[in-house]
Short mmCIF file of C-alpha atoms in Angstrom, two decimals:
data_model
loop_
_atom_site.label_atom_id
_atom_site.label_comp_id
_atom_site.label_asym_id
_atom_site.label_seq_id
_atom_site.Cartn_x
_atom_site.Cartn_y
_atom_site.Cartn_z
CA UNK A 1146 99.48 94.83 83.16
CA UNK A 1147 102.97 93.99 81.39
CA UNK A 1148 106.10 93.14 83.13
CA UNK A 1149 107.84 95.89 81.40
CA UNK A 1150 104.53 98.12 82.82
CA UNK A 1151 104.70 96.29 86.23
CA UNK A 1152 108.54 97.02 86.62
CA UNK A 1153 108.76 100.69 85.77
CA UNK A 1154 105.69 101.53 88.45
CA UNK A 1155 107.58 99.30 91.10
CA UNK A 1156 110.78 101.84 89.94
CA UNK A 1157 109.01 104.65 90.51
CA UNK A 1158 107.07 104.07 93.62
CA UNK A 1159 110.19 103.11 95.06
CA UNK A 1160 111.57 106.40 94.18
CA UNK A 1161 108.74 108.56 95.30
CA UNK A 1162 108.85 106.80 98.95
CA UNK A 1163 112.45 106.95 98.31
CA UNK A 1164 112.68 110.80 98.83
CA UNK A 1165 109.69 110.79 101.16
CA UNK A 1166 111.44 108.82 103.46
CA UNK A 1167 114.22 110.89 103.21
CA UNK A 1168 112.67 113.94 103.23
CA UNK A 1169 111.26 113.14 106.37
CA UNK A 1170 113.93 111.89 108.16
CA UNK A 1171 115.89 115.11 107.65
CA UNK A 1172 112.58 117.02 108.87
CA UNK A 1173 112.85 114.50 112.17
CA UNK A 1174 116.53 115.10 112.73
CA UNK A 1175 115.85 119.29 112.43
CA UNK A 1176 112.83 119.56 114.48
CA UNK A 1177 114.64 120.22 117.66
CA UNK A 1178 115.35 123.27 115.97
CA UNK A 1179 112.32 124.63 113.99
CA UNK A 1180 113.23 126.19 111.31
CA UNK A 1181 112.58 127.61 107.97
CA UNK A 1182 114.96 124.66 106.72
CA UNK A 1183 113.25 122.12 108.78
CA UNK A 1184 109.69 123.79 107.08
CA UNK A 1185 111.23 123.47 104.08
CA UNK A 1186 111.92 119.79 104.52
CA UNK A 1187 107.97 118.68 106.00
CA UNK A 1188 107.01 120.39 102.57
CA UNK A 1189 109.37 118.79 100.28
CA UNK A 1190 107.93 115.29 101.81
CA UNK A 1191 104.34 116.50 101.77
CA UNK A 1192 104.25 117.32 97.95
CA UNK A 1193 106.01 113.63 97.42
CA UNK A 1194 103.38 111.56 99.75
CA UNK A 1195 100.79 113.32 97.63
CA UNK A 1196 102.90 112.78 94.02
CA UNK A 1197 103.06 109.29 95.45
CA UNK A 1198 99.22 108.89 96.33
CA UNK A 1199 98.32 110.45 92.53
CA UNK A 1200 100.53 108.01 91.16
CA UNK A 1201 99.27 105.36 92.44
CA UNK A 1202 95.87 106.61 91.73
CA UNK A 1203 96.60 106.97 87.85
CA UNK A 1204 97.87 103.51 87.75
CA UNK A 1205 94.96 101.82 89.83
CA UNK A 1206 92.59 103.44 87.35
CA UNK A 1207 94.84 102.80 84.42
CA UNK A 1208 95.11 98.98 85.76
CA UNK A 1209 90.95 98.82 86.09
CA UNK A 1210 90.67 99.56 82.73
CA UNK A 1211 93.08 96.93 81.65
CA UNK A 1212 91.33 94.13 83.38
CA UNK A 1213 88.18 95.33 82.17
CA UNK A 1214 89.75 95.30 78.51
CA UNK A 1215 90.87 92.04 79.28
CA UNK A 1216 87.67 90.51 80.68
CA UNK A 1217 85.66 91.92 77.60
CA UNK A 1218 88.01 90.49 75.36
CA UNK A 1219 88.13 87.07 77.21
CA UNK A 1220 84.73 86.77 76.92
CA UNK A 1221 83.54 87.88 73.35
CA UNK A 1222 86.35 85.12 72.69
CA UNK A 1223 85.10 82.74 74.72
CA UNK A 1224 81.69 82.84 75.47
CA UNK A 1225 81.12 79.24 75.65
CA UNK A 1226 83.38 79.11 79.01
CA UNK A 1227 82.05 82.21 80.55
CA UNK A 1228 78.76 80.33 80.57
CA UNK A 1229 80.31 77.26 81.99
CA UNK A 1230 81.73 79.23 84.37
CA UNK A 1231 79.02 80.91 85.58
CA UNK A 1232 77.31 77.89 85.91
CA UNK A 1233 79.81 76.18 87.71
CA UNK A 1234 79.25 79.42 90.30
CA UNK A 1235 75.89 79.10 90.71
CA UNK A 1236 75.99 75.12 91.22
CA UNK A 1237 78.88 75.73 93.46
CA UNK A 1238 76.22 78.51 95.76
CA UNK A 1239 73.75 76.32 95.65
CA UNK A 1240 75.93 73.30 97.12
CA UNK A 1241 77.00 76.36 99.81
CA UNK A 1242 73.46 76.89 100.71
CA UNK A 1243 72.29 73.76 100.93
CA UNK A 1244 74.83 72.40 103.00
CA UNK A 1245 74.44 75.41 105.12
CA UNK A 1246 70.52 74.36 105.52
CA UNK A 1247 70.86 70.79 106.16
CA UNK A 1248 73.46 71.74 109.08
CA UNK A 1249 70.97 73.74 110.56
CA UNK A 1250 68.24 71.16 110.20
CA UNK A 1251 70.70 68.53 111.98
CA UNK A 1252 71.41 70.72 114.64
CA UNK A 1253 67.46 71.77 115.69
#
């Protein structure tokens, strides 16, 4: 994800939660008198938690999909170092596993 990318959901997040909080405070404040206006308020910050939570949604997805991009890319263009770094992993599980044995060996 860009900066520029990065930067304007950070603006806009802010902003939704921004006139959630809001919108919820006033809804606090008018609850000791239930009103239509104090309705009015819970479902002004309702719709924005859920704007919020679909935003956020969009740009997860949208994000996923980037790093996938990226990963596929990184690795057509490297492929050389994708297997050196899968072996790496697997010599690095092995270690894991056999140092997990031999501690339970030393223990018994």
């Amino acid at each position: 994800m860009s900066n520029s990318t990065t930067e304007t959901l950070s603006s806009q997040f802010q902003d939704s939660v921004d006139t959630a909080a809001h919108a919820l405070k006033a809804a606090a404040s008018s609850t000791q008198e239930f009103s239509a206006e104090a309705g009015e308020v819970l479902a002004t910050a309702t719709t924005e938690i859920s704007k919020l939570a679909e935003s956020l949604r969009t740009h997860a997805v949208d994000a996923a999909k980037d790093a996938a991009q990226f990963a596929k890319h990184e690795v057509e263009a490297h492929p050389l170092a994708l297997l050196a770094a899968a072996l790496t992993a697997v010599v690095a599980v092995m270690g894991v596993v056999a140092m997990g044995r031999s501690s339970k060996h030393a223990a018994e």
